[in-house]
PDB file of C-alpha atoms in Angstrom:
ATOM      1  CA  UNK D 104      -6.653 -53.433 -13.962  1.00  0.00           C
ATOM      2  CA  UNK D 105      -3.003 -55.102 -13.263  1.00  0.00           C
ATOM      3  CA  UNK D 106      -4.662 -58.692 -14.061  1.00  0.00           C
ATOM      4  CA  UNK D 107      -5.985 -57.105 -17.570  1.00  0.00           C
ATOM      5  CA  UNK D 108      -2.417 -55.776 -18.287  1.00  0.00           C
ATOM      6  CA  UNK D 109      -1.142 -59.315 -17.259  1.00  0.00           C
ATOM      7  CA  UNK D 110      -3.336 -60.643 -19.771  1.00  0.00           C
ATOM      8  CA  UNK D 111      -2.524 -58.637 -22.391  1.00  0.00           C
ATOM      9  CA  UNK D 112       1.134 -58.836 -22.318  1.00  0.00           C
ATOM     10  CA  UNK D 113       0.616 -62.618 -22.741  1.00  0.00           C
ATOM     11  CA  UNK D 114      -1.010 -61.856 -26.151  1.00  0.00           C
ATOM     12  CA  UNK D 115       1.005 -62.565 -29.446  1.00  0.00           C
ATOM     13  CA  UNK D 116       1.060 -58.879 -30.630  1.00  0.00           C
ATOM     14  CA  UNK D 117       1.867 -56.971 -27.352  1.00  0.00           C
ATOM     15  CA  UNK D 118       1.371 -53.701 -29.453  1.00  0.00           C
ATOM     16  CA  UNK D 119      -2.339 -54.423 -30.423  1.00  0.00           C
ATOM     17  CA  UNK D 120      -2.895 -55.886 -26.673  1.00  0.00           C
ATOM     18  CA  UNK D 121      -1.583 -52.363 -25.383  1.00  0.00           C
ATOM     19  CA  UNK D 122      -4.029 -50.701 -27.745  1.00  0.00           C
ATOM     20  CA  UNK D 123      -7.051 -52.792 -26.467  1.00  0.00           C
ATOM     21  CA  UNK D 124      -6.699 -51.978 -22.912  1.00  0.00           C
ATOM     22  CA  UNK D 125      -6.231 -48.296 -23.721  1.00  0.00           C
ATOM     23  CA  UNK D 126      -9.828 -48.548 -25.285  1.00  0.00           C
ATOM     24  CA  UNK D 127     -11.017 -50.562 -22.890  1.00  0.00           C
ATOM     25  CA  UNK D 128      -9.769 -47.968 -19.914  1.00  0.00           C
ATOM     26  CA  UNK D 129     -11.289 -45.112 -22.189  1.00  0.00           C
ATOM     27  CA  UNK D 130     -14.467 -47.028 -22.356  1.00  0.00           C
ATOM     28  CA  UNK D 131     -14.869 -47.729 -18.791  1.00  0.00           C
ATOM     29  CA  UNK D 132     -14.157 -44.044 -18.084  1.00  0.00           C
ATOM     30  CA  UNK D 133     -17.108 -43.016 -20.502  1.00  0.00           C
ATOM     31  CA  UNK D 134     -15.156 -42.070 -23.232  1.00  0.00           C
ATOM     32  CA  UNK D 135     -13.338 -43.075 -26.407  1.00  0.00           C
ATOM     33  CA  UNK D 136      -9.652 -43.533 -27.522  1.00  0.00           C
ATOM     34  CA  UNK D 137     -10.413 -40.577 -29.983  1.00  0.00           C
ATOM     35  CA  UNK D 138     -11.915 -38.249 -27.156  1.00  0.00           C
ATOM     36  CA  UNK D 139      -8.729 -39.275 -24.682  1.00  0.00           C
ATOM     37  CA  UNK D 140      -6.320 -38.484 -27.141  1.00  0.00           C
ATOM     38  CA  UNK D 141      -7.829 -34.986 -27.982  1.00  0.00           C
ATOM     39  CA  UNK D 142      -8.204 -34.274 -24.044  1.00  0.00           C
ATOM     40  CA  UNK D 143      -4.642 -34.725 -23.992  1.00  0.00           C
ATOM     41  CA  UNK D 144      -3.758 -32.877 -26.932  1.00  0.00           C
ATOM     42  CA  UNK D 145      -5.602 -30.221 -25.771  1.00  0.00           C
ATOM     43  CA  UNK D 146      -3.633 -27.056 -24.054  1.00  0.00           C
ATOM     44  CA  UNK D 147      -3.500 -26.818 -20.349  1.00  0.00           C
ATOM     45  CA  UNK D 148      -6.032 -24.860 -18.728  1.00  0.00           C
ATOM     46  CA  UNK D 149      -4.821 -21.705 -16.386  1.00  0.00           C
ATOM     47  CA  UNK D 150      -4.701 -23.131 -12.731  1.00  0.00           C
ATOM     48  CA  UNK D 151      -4.782 -19.363 -11.434  1.00  0.00           C
ATOM     49  CA  UNK D 152      -5.812 -15.886 -12.492  1.00  0.00           C
ATOM     50  CA  UNK D 153      -3.448 -13.072 -11.960  1.00  0.00           C
ATOM     51  CA  UNK D 154      -5.193  -9.699 -11.953  1.00  0.00           C
ATOM     52  CA  UNK D 155      -2.459  -6.995 -12.620  1.00  0.00           C
ATOM     53  CA  UNK D 156      -1.635  -3.915 -14.565  1.00  0.00           C
ATOM     54  CA  UNK D 157       0.795  -3.739 -17.415  1.00  0.00           C
ATOM     55  CA  UNK D 158       3.488  -1.280 -16.148  1.00  0.00           C
ATOM     56  CA  UNK D 159       2.767  -2.036 -12.322  1.00  0.00           C
ATOM     57  CA  UNK D 160       6.019  -3.109 -10.794  1.00  0.00           C
ATOM     58  CA  UNK D 161       4.458  -5.094  -8.241  1.00  0.00           C
ATOM     59  CA  UNK D 162       2.477  -7.211 -11.125  1.00  0.00           C
ATOM     60  CA  UNK D 163       5.883  -7.507 -12.682  1.00  0.00           C
ATOM     61  CA  UNK D 164       7.549  -8.966  -9.454  1.00  0.00           C
ATOM     62  CA  UNK D 165       4.987 -11.500  -9.134  1.00  0.00           C
ATOM     63  CA  UNK D 166       5.616 -12.508 -12.795  1.00  0.00           C
ATOM     64  CA  UNK D 167       9.084 -12.984 -12.604  1.00  0.00           C
ATOM     65  CA  UNK D 168       8.676 -14.938  -9.381  1.00  0.00           C
ATOM     66  CA  UNK D 169       6.351 -17.351 -11.589  1.00  0.00           C
ATOM     67  CA  UNK D 170       8.957 -17.403 -14.232  1.00  0.00           C
ATOM     68  CA  UNK D 171      11.975 -17.969 -12.143  1.00  0.00           C
ATOM     69  CA  UNK D 172       9.901 -20.859 -10.233  1.00  0.00           C
ATOM     70  CA  UNK D 173       9.642 -22.826 -13.346  1.00  0.00           C
ATOM     71  CA  UNK D 174       5.852 -21.895 -13.287  1.00  0.00           C
ATOM     72  CA  UNK D 175       4.346 -22.783 -16.760  1.00  0.00           C
ATOM     73  CA  UNK D 176       3.126 -19.224 -18.362  1.00  0.00           C
ATOM     74  CA  UNK D 177      -0.222 -21.512 -19.307  1.00  0.00           C
ATOM     75  CA  UNK D 178      -0.919 -21.943 -15.770  1.00  0.00           C
ATOM     76  CA  UNK D 179      -1.428 -18.442 -14.718  1.00  0.00           C
ATOM     77  CA  UNK D 180      -3.986 -16.302 -16.608  1.00  0.00           C
ATOM     78  CA  UNK D 181      -2.719 -12.967 -16.654  1.00  0.00           C
ATOM     79  CA  UNK D 182      -6.043 -10.369 -16.718  1.00  0.00           C
ATOM     80  CA  UNK D 183      -5.495  -6.647 -16.971  1.00  0.00           C
ATOM     81  CA  UNK D 184      -8.132  -4.240 -15.676  1.00  0.00           C
ATOM     82  CA  UNK D 185      -8.656  -0.993 -17.043  1.00  0.00           C
ATOM     83  CA  UNK D 186      -5.810   1.054 -15.635  1.00  0.00           C
ATOM     84  CA  UNK D 187      -8.190   3.911 -15.002  1.00  0.00           C
ATOM     85  CA  UNK D 188      -9.864   1.562 -12.702  1.00  0.00           C
ATOM     86  CA  UNK D 189      -6.979   1.332  -9.919  1.00  0.00           C
ATOM     87  CA  UNK D 190      -6.091   5.255  -9.811  1.00  0.00           C
ATOM     88  CA  UNK D 191      -6.397   6.715  -6.218  1.00  0.00           C
ATOM     89  CA  UNK D 192      -9.252   8.956  -7.017  1.00  0.00           C
ATOM     90  CA  UNK D 193     -11.783   6.092  -8.545  1.00  0.00           C
ATOM     91  CA  UNK D 194     -14.712   5.915  -6.406  1.00  0.00           C
ATOM     92  CA  UNK D 195     -15.176   2.735  -4.236  1.00  0.00           C
ATOM     93  CA  UNK D 196     -18.077   1.342  -6.083  1.00  0.00           C
ATOM     94  CA  UNK D 197     -16.059   1.590  -9.746  1.00  0.00           C
ATOM     95  CA  UNK D 198     -13.928  -1.281  -7.976  1.00  0.00           C
ATOM     96  CA  UNK D 199     -16.366  -3.100  -6.033  1.00  0.00           C
ATOM     97  CA  UNK D 200     -15.990  -5.993  -7.930  1.00  0.00           C
ATOM     98  CA  UNK D 201     -12.265  -6.357  -8.080  1.00  0.00           C
ATOM     99  CA  UNK D 202     -10.553  -8.808  -6.345  1.00  0.00           C
ATOM    100  CA  UNK D 203      -8.710  -6.740  -3.802  1.00  0.00           C
ATOM    101  CA  UNK D 204     -11.195  -4.269  -1.963  1.00  0.00           C
ATOM    102  CA  UNK D 205      -8.848  -1.724  -1.939  1.00  0.00           C
ATOM    103  CA  UNK D 206      -8.848  -1.676  -5.566  1.00  0.00           C
ATOM    104  CA  UNK D 207      -4.981  -2.055  -5.905  1.00  0.00           C
ATOM    105  CA  UNK D 208      -3.187  -4.777  -8.076  1.00  0.00           C
ATOM    106  CA  UNK D 209      -1.949  -7.285  -8.117  1.00  0.00           C
ATOM    107  CA  UNK D 210      -4.461  -9.979  -6.921  1.00  0.00           C
ATOM    108  CA  UNK D 211      -4.305 -13.898  -7.369  1.00  0.00           C
ATOM    109  CA  UNK D 212      -7.309 -15.968  -7.771  1.00  0.00           C
ATOM    110  CA  UNK D 213      -5.892 -19.530  -6.914  1.00  0.00           C
ATOM    111  CA  UNK D 214      -8.328 -20.876  -9.255  1.00  0.00           C
ATOM    112  CA  UNK D 215     -10.170 -19.698 -12.703  1.00  0.00           C
ATOM    113  CA  UNK D 216     -13.337 -20.440 -10.589  1.00  0.00           C
ATOM    114  CA  UNK D 217     -12.496 -19.092  -7.187  1.00  0.00           C
ATOM    115  CA  UNK D 218     -14.776 -16.355  -5.775  1.00  0.00           C
ATOM    116  CA  UNK D 219     -13.085 -12.763  -5.450  1.00  0.00           C
ATOM    117  CA  UNK D 220     -13.226 -13.364  -1.326  1.00  0.00           C
ATOM    118  CA  UNK D 221     -10.607 -16.066  -2.138  1.00  0.00           C
ATOM    119  CA  UNK D 222      -8.275 -13.946  -3.666  1.00  0.00           C
ATOM    120  CA  UNK D 223      -4.513 -13.391  -2.433  1.00  0.00           C
ATOM    121  CA  UNK D 224      -3.545  -9.815  -2.770  1.00  0.00           C
ATOM    122  CA  UNK D 225      -0.110  -8.027  -1.921  1.00  0.00           C
ATOM    123  CA  UNK D 226       2.939  -8.940  -4.175  1.00  0.00           C
ATOM    124  CA  UNK D 227       4.693  -9.805  -1.122  1.00  0.00           C
ATOM    125  CA  UNK D 228       2.031 -12.517  -0.218  1.00  0.00           C
ATOM    126  CA  UNK D 229       1.349 -13.907  -3.676  1.00  0.00           C
ATOM    127  CA  UNK D 230       5.102 -14.316  -4.140  1.00  0.00           C
ATOM    128  CA  UNK D 231       5.029 -16.417  -0.903  1.00  0.00           C
ATOM    129  CA  UNK D 232       2.109 -18.360  -1.899  1.00  0.00           C
ATOM    130  CA  UNK D 233       3.622 -19.048  -5.156  1.00  0.00           C
ATOM    131  CA  UNK D 234       6.732 -20.231  -3.728  1.00  0.00           C
ATOM    132  CA  UNK D 235       5.225 -22.813  -1.463  1.00  0.00           C
ATOM    133  CA  UNK D 236       2.838 -23.839  -4.238  1.00  0.00           C
ATOM    134  CA  UNK D 237       5.362 -26.754  -5.605  1.00  0.00           C
ATOM    135  CA  UNK D 238       2.793 -28.935  -7.684  1.00  0.00           C
ATOM    136  CA  UNK D 239       2.873 -26.059  -9.720  1.00  0.00           C
ATOM    137  CA  UNK D 240       6.378 -26.249 -10.973  1.00  0.00           C
ATOM    138  CA  UNK D 241       8.378 -29.169 -12.756  1.00  0.00           C
ATOM    139  CA  UNK D 242      11.433 -28.665 -10.396  1.00  0.00           C
ATOM    140  CA  UNK D 243       9.911 -28.665  -6.923  1.00  0.00           C
ATOM    141  CA  UNK D 244      13.323 -27.697  -5.454  1.00  0.00           C
ATOM    142  CA  UNK D 245      13.241 -24.176  -6.995  1.00  0.00           C
ATOM    143  CA  UNK D 246      12.433 -21.538  -4.514  1.00  0.00           C
ATOM    144  CA  UNK D 247      12.739 -17.781  -4.401  1.00  0.00           C
ATOM    145  CA  UNK D 248      13.152 -17.904  -0.341  1.00  0.00           C
ATOM    146  CA  UNK D 249      15.385 -19.499   1.868  1.00  0.00           C
ATOM    147  CA  UNK D 250      13.234 -22.072   3.865  1.00  0.00           C
ATOM    148  CA  UNK D 251      12.094 -21.551   7.246  1.00  0.00           C
ATOM    149  CA  UNK D 252      14.726 -23.700   8.685  1.00  0.00           C
ATOM    150  CA  UNK D 253      17.193 -20.964   7.861  1.00  0.00           C
ATOM    151  CA  UNK D 254      15.448 -17.924   9.434  1.00  0.00           C
ATOM    152  CA  UNK D 255      18.521 -15.615   9.178  1.00  0.00           C
ATOM    153  CA  UNK D 256      18.619 -15.791   5.712  1.00  0.00           C
ATOM    154  CA  UNK D 257      14.994 -15.533   5.046  1.00  0.00           C
ATOM    155  CA  UNK D 258      14.779 -12.488   6.873  1.00  0.00           C
ATOM    156  CA  UNK D 259      17.687 -11.054   5.118  1.00  0.00           C
ATOM    157  CA  UNK D 260      15.981 -11.771   1.919  1.00  0.00           C
ATOM    158  CA  UNK D 261      12.653 -10.321   3.038  1.00  0.00           C
ATOM    159  CA  UNK D 262      13.910  -7.071   4.539  1.00  0.00           C
ATOM    160  CA  UNK D 263      16.040  -6.160   0.894  1.00  0.00           C
ATOM    161  CA  UNK D 264      12.460  -6.838  -0.482  1.00  0.00           C
ATOM    162  CA  UNK D 265      10.717  -4.398   1.771  1.00  0.00           C
ATOM    163  CA  UNK D 266      13.537  -1.922   1.140  1.00  0.00           C
ATOM    164  CA  UNK D 267      12.911  -2.180  -2.500  1.00  0.00           C
ATOM    165  CA  UNK D 268       9.065  -2.072  -2.342  1.00  0.00           C
ATOM    166  CA  UNK D 269       9.467   1.155  -0.262  1.00  0.00           C
ATOM    167  CA  UNK D 270      11.575   2.661  -2.772  1.00  0.00           C
ATOM    168  CA  UNK D 271       9.093   1.450  -5.575  1.00  0.00           C
ATOM    169  CA  UNK D 272       5.933   3.094  -3.573  1.00  0.00           C
ATOM    170  CA  UNK D 273       7.874   6.526  -3.417  1.00  0.00           C
ATOM    171  CA  UNK D 274       8.310   6.189  -7.099  1.00  0.00           C
ATOM    172  CA  UNK D 275       4.473   5.666  -7.551  1.00  0.00           C
ATOM    173  CA  UNK D 276       3.262   8.472  -5.101  1.00  0.00           C
ATOM    174  CA  UNK D 277       6.031  10.869  -7.028  1.00  0.00           C
ATOM    175  CA  UNK D 278       4.464   9.839 -10.522  1.00  0.00           C
ATOM    176  CA  UNK D 279       1.040  10.367  -9.075  1.00  0.00           C
ATOM    177  CA  UNK D 280       2.018  13.701  -7.805  1.00  0.00           C
ATOM    178  CA  UNK D 281       3.470  14.767 -11.392  1.00  0.00           C
ATOM    179  CA  UNK D 282       1.723  12.993 -13.775  1.00  0.00           C
ATOM    180  CA  UNK D 283      -1.900  13.002 -12.496  1.00  0.00           C
ATOM    181  CA  UNK D 284      -2.303  15.903 -10.496  1.00  0.00           C
ATOM    182  CA  UNK D 285      -3.206  19.383 -12.172  1.00  0.00           C
ATOM    183  CA  UNK D 286       0.146  21.213 -12.082  1.00  0.00           C
ATOM    184  CA  UNK D 287      -1.314  24.283 -10.023  1.00  0.00           C
ATOM    185  CA  UNK D 288      -1.879  21.624  -7.507  1.00  0.00           C
ATOM    186  CA  UNK D 289       1.026  20.201  -7.009  1.00  0.00           C
ATOM    187  CA  UNK D 290       2.870  20.029  -3.575  1.00  0.00           C
ATOM    188  CA  UNK D 291       6.701  20.121  -4.246  1.00  0.00           C
ATOM    189  CA  UNK D 292       7.714  19.565  -1.005  1.00  0.00           C
ATOM    190  CA  UNK D 293       5.800  15.970  -0.825  1.00  0.00           C
ATOM    191  CA  UNK D 294       7.421  15.278  -4.547  1.00  0.00           C
ATOM    192  CA  UNK D 295      10.902  16.083  -2.680  1.00  0.00           C
ATOM    193  CA  UNK D 296       9.997  14.203   0.119  1.00  0.00           C
ATOM    194  CA  UNK D 297       8.794  10.920  -1.819  1.00  0.00           C
ATOM    195  CA  UNK D 298      12.040  11.487  -4.053  1.00  0.00           C
ATOM    196  CA  UNK D 299      14.533  11.702  -1.016  1.00  0.00           C
ATOM    197  CA  UNK D 300      12.896   8.211  -0.294  1.00  0.00           C
ATOM    198  CA  UNK D 301      13.650   6.497  -3.590  1.00  0.00           C
ATOM    199  CA  UNK D 302      17.234   8.202  -3.498  1.00  0.00           C
ATOM    200  CA  UNK D 303      17.811   6.579   0.222  1.00  0.00           C
ATOM    201  CA  UNK D 304      16.730   3.361  -1.126  1.00  0.00           C
ATOM    202  CA  UNK D 305      18.903   3.098  -3.923  1.00  0.00           C
ATOM    203  CA  UNK D 306      21.978   4.137  -1.432  1.00  0.00           C
ATOM    204  CA  UNK D 307      21.116   1.311   0.561  1.00  0.00           C
ATOM    205  CA  UNK D 308      20.728  -1.119  -2.014  1.00  0.00           C
ATOM    206  CA  UNK D 309      24.240  -0.115  -3.359  1.00  0.00           C
ATOM    207  CA  UNK D 310      25.416  -1.268  -0.152  1.00  0.00           C
ATOM    208  CA  UNK D 311      23.552  -4.462  -0.315  1.00  0.00           C
ATOM    209  CA  UNK D 312      25.066  -5.305  -3.744  1.00  0.00           C
ATOM    210  CA  UNK D 313      28.460  -4.235  -2.532  1.00  0.00           C
ATOM    211  CA  UNK D 314      28.134  -6.635   0.488  1.00  0.00           C
ATOM    212  CA  UNK D 315      26.918  -9.384  -1.531  1.00  0.00           C
ATOM    213  CA  UNK D 316      23.258  -9.319  -0.526  1.00  0.00           C
ATOM    214  CA  UNK D 317      21.907  -8.591  -3.971  1.00  0.00           C
ATOM    215  CA  UNK D 318      23.435 -10.366  -6.831  1.00  0.00           C
ATOM    216  CA  UNK D 319      22.206 -12.082  -9.974  1.00  0.00           C
ATOM    217  CA  UNK D 320      22.208 -15.116  -7.712  1.00  0.00           C
ATOM    218  CA  UNK D 321      22.615 -14.989  -4.159  1.00  0.00           C
ATOM    219  CA  UNK D 322      24.512 -17.505  -2.614  1.00  0.00           C
ATOM    220  CA  UNK D 323      25.183 -21.341  -3.533  1.00  0.00           C
ATOM    221  CA  UNK D 324      21.436 -21.828  -3.436  1.00  0.00           C
ATOM    222  CA  UNK D 325      20.668 -19.280  -5.619  1.00  0.00           C
ATOM    223  CA  UNK D 326      23.479 -19.331  -8.462  1.00  0.00           C
ATOM    224  CA  UNK D 327      22.567 -18.058 -12.120  1.00  0.00           C
ATOM    225  CA  UNK D 328      21.061 -21.086 -13.209  1.00  0.00           C
ATOM    226  CA  UNK D 329      18.614 -21.221 -10.415  1.00  0.00           C
ATOM    227  CA  UNK D 330      15.810 -19.071  -9.294  1.00  0.00           C
ATOM    228  CA  UNK D 331      16.715 -15.429  -8.199  1.00  0.00           C
ATOM    229  CA  UNK D 332      15.921 -14.735  -4.481  1.00  0.00           C
ATOM    230  CA  UNK D 333      12.758 -12.546  -3.621  1.00  0.00           C
ATOM    231  CA  UNK D 334      14.989  -9.650  -2.426  1.00  0.00           C
ATOM    232  CA  UNK D 335      16.761  -9.524  -5.761  1.00  0.00           C
ATOM    233  CA  UNK D 336      13.581  -9.526  -8.070  1.00  0.00           C
ATOM    234  CA  UNK D 337      12.180  -6.639  -6.101  1.00  0.00           C
ATOM    235  CA  UNK D 338      15.337  -4.614  -6.250  1.00  0.00           C
ATOM    236  CA  UNK D 339      15.197  -5.104 -10.133  1.00  0.00           C
ATOM    237  CA  UNK D 340      11.655  -4.427 -10.077  1.00  0.00           C
ATOM    238  CA  UNK D 341      12.483  -0.987  -8.466  1.00  0.00           C
ATOM    239  CA  UNK D 342      15.165   0.021 -10.474  1.00  0.00           C
ATOM    240  CA  UNK D 343      13.085  -0.531 -13.719  1.00  0.00           C
ATOM    241  CA  UNK D 344      10.688   1.284 -12.531  1.00  0.00           C
ATOM    242  CA  UNK D 345      12.437   4.248 -11.560  1.00  0.00           C
ATOM    243  CA  UNK D 346      13.754   4.481 -14.810  1.00  0.00           C
ATOM    244  CA  UNK D 347      10.537   3.947 -16.531  1.00  0.00           C
ATOM    245  CA  UNK D 348       8.551   6.744 -14.692  1.00  0.00           C
ATOM    246  CA  UNK D 349      11.432   9.020 -13.843  1.00  0.00           C
ATOM    247  CA  UNK D 350      14.095   8.882 -17.054  1.00  0.00           C
ATOM    248  CA  UNK D 351      15.292  12.191 -16.644  1.00  0.00           C
ATOM    249  CA  UNK D 352      16.923  10.926 -13.095  1.00  0.00           C
ATOM    250  CA  UNK D 353      19.184   8.344 -15.118  1.00  0.00           C
ATOM    251  CA  UNK D 354      22.275  10.079 -13.094  1.00  0.00           C
ATOM    252  CA  UNK D 355      21.375   7.646 -10.256  1.00  0.00           C
ATOM    253  CA  UNK D 356      23.527   5.451 -12.170  1.00  0.00           C
ATOM    254  CA  UNK D 357      26.721   7.411 -11.564  1.00  0.00           C
ATOM    255  CA  UNK D 358      26.053   7.949  -8.027  1.00  0.00           C
ATOM    256  CA  UNK D 359      25.400   4.105  -7.159  1.00  0.00           C
ATOM    257  CA  UNK D 360      28.301   2.858  -9.708  1.00  0.00           C
ATOM    258  CA  UNK D 361      27.989  -1.095  -8.194  1.00  0.00           C
ATOM    259  CA  UNK D 362      24.010  -1.131  -8.310  1.00  0.00           C
ATOM    260  CA  UNK D 363      24.034   0.141 -11.528  1.00  0.00           C
ATOM    261  CA  UNK D 364      26.863  -2.562 -12.958  1.00  0.00           C
ATOM    262  CA  UNK D 365      24.449  -5.375 -11.348  1.00  0.00           C
ATOM    263  CA  UNK D 366      21.184  -3.873 -13.006  1.00  0.00           C
ATOM    264  CA  UNK D 367      22.709  -3.717 -16.362  1.00  0.00           C
ATOM    265  CA  UNK D 368      23.456  -7.697 -15.709  1.00  0.00           C
ATOM    266  CA  UNK D 369      20.057  -8.501 -14.226  1.00  0.00           C
ATOM    267  CA  UNK D 370      17.882  -6.641 -16.957  1.00  0.00           C
ATOM    268  CA  UNK D 371      19.117  -9.256 -19.451  1.00  0.00           C
ATOM    269  CA  UNK D 372      17.785 -12.040 -17.763  1.00  0.00           C
ATOM    270  CA  UNK D 373      14.915 -13.362 -19.723  1.00  0.00           C
ATOM    271  CA  UNK D 374      12.252 -13.158 -17.078  1.00  0.00           C
ATOM    272  CA  UNK D 375      13.154  -9.263 -16.733  1.00  0.00           C
ATOM    273  CA  UNK D 376      13.201  -9.193 -20.551  1.00  0.00           C
ATOM    274  CA  UNK D 377       9.683 -10.573 -20.839  1.00  0.00           C
ATOM    275  CA  UNK D 378       8.193  -8.250 -18.551  1.00  0.00           C
ATOM    276  CA  UNK D 379       9.695  -4.816 -18.954  1.00  0.00           C
ATOM    277  CA  UNK D 380       7.259  -1.915 -19.098  1.00  0.00           C
ATOM    278  CA  UNK D 381       6.582  -0.591 -22.490  1.00  0.00           C
ATOM    279  CA  UNK D 382       3.233   1.499 -22.252  1.00  0.00           C
ATOM    280  CA  UNK D 383       4.990   5.081 -21.524  1.00  0.00           C
ATOM    281  CA  UNK D 384       1.274   6.591 -21.185  1.00  0.00           C
ATOM    282  CA  UNK D 385      -0.334   4.028 -18.755  1.00  0.00           C
ATOM    283  CA  UNK D 386      -1.373   5.047 -15.270  1.00  0.00           C
ATOM    284  CA  UNK D 387       1.157   4.756 -12.281  1.00  0.00           C
ATOM    285  CA  UNK D 388       0.544   1.292 -10.912  1.00  0.00           C
ATOM    286  CA  UNK D 389      -0.860   0.306  -7.471  1.00  0.00           C
ATOM    287  CA  UNK D 390       0.620  -2.622  -5.423  1.00  0.00           C
TER     288      UNK D 390
END
C-alpha cells in the first residue's frame, strides 16, 4: 500500500494520482469509488439501543449522562415501549419480551443486534457502562464519575446518586398510589411515608448543595464547561420528577432555598432542557 502511494506521488498530476489510488483501493475492497463515497455520506448507524419511557426520571438520567459525555445522539437509538407494559400490575407474561426480566426501564442493549440476555439494566449500571465506553465519544477524557484511583470522590458522587435515586423512587411510589390505585383503596399512611422520604431526600440534598457536593460542576474536573457528575445529574432528575408528578408541593423551594437556586440553574443546561418530561398523562415510570 505504501509503495503504491509513493509511485502515485511520483506522477506529474498528484490529484489524479490520488484519485487513481482511491479507485484502486475501493476496487480491491470489492466496491467502487461511488459506493465508497455513498457509504461515507450515509448517517451513522446506532451503536446501542436504549429502551426507556418518555417521562421516566431514570431513562432521563441515562440520556443526560450520554449527552454530558458527548456521545452523539445518533449512536443511541431510543425505543419507547408501551407505557402500560411497565406498570406494576401488568402480568409477567406481558413483559416477557422486555430486556429487563423485571419489566423495568431503562435497559440498554450494547448493540442493535444484541440478544435480550445481554441487556444492561438499572440506570446506575448503565451510567457506569457509558462512562467507561470511551470509544463512543469524541473526547475520551470526559467522565461523569471520578476514577477508581480517587475512591473517596467516587464514593461521594455515588452516594449522592443513591440519595437522589431513593427520593425519586419515593415519588414514583407516591404516584402509583395516588394516580393508579382507585381512590377508595388508597393507603394514606403509605403515601405519607413515601412523601416523608422524598422530603428527607430534599433536606439532605440541600445540605450537600451548601457543602459544595452538588453544584453545576463539582470541583476542578467537573467545571461548567465539562460534564456534570453522576450525583449531580441524579439530583436534577429527582427534583424534575418531583415537580412533574407533585406540582402542588412546589413549596419545597421555600424550605430548601439553596437547592432551589441550584435547580433553577441546572434545569437550563441543554441536556436537561432536551430531556424534560412533558407528557403529564403518562404512567409513572419504573427504574
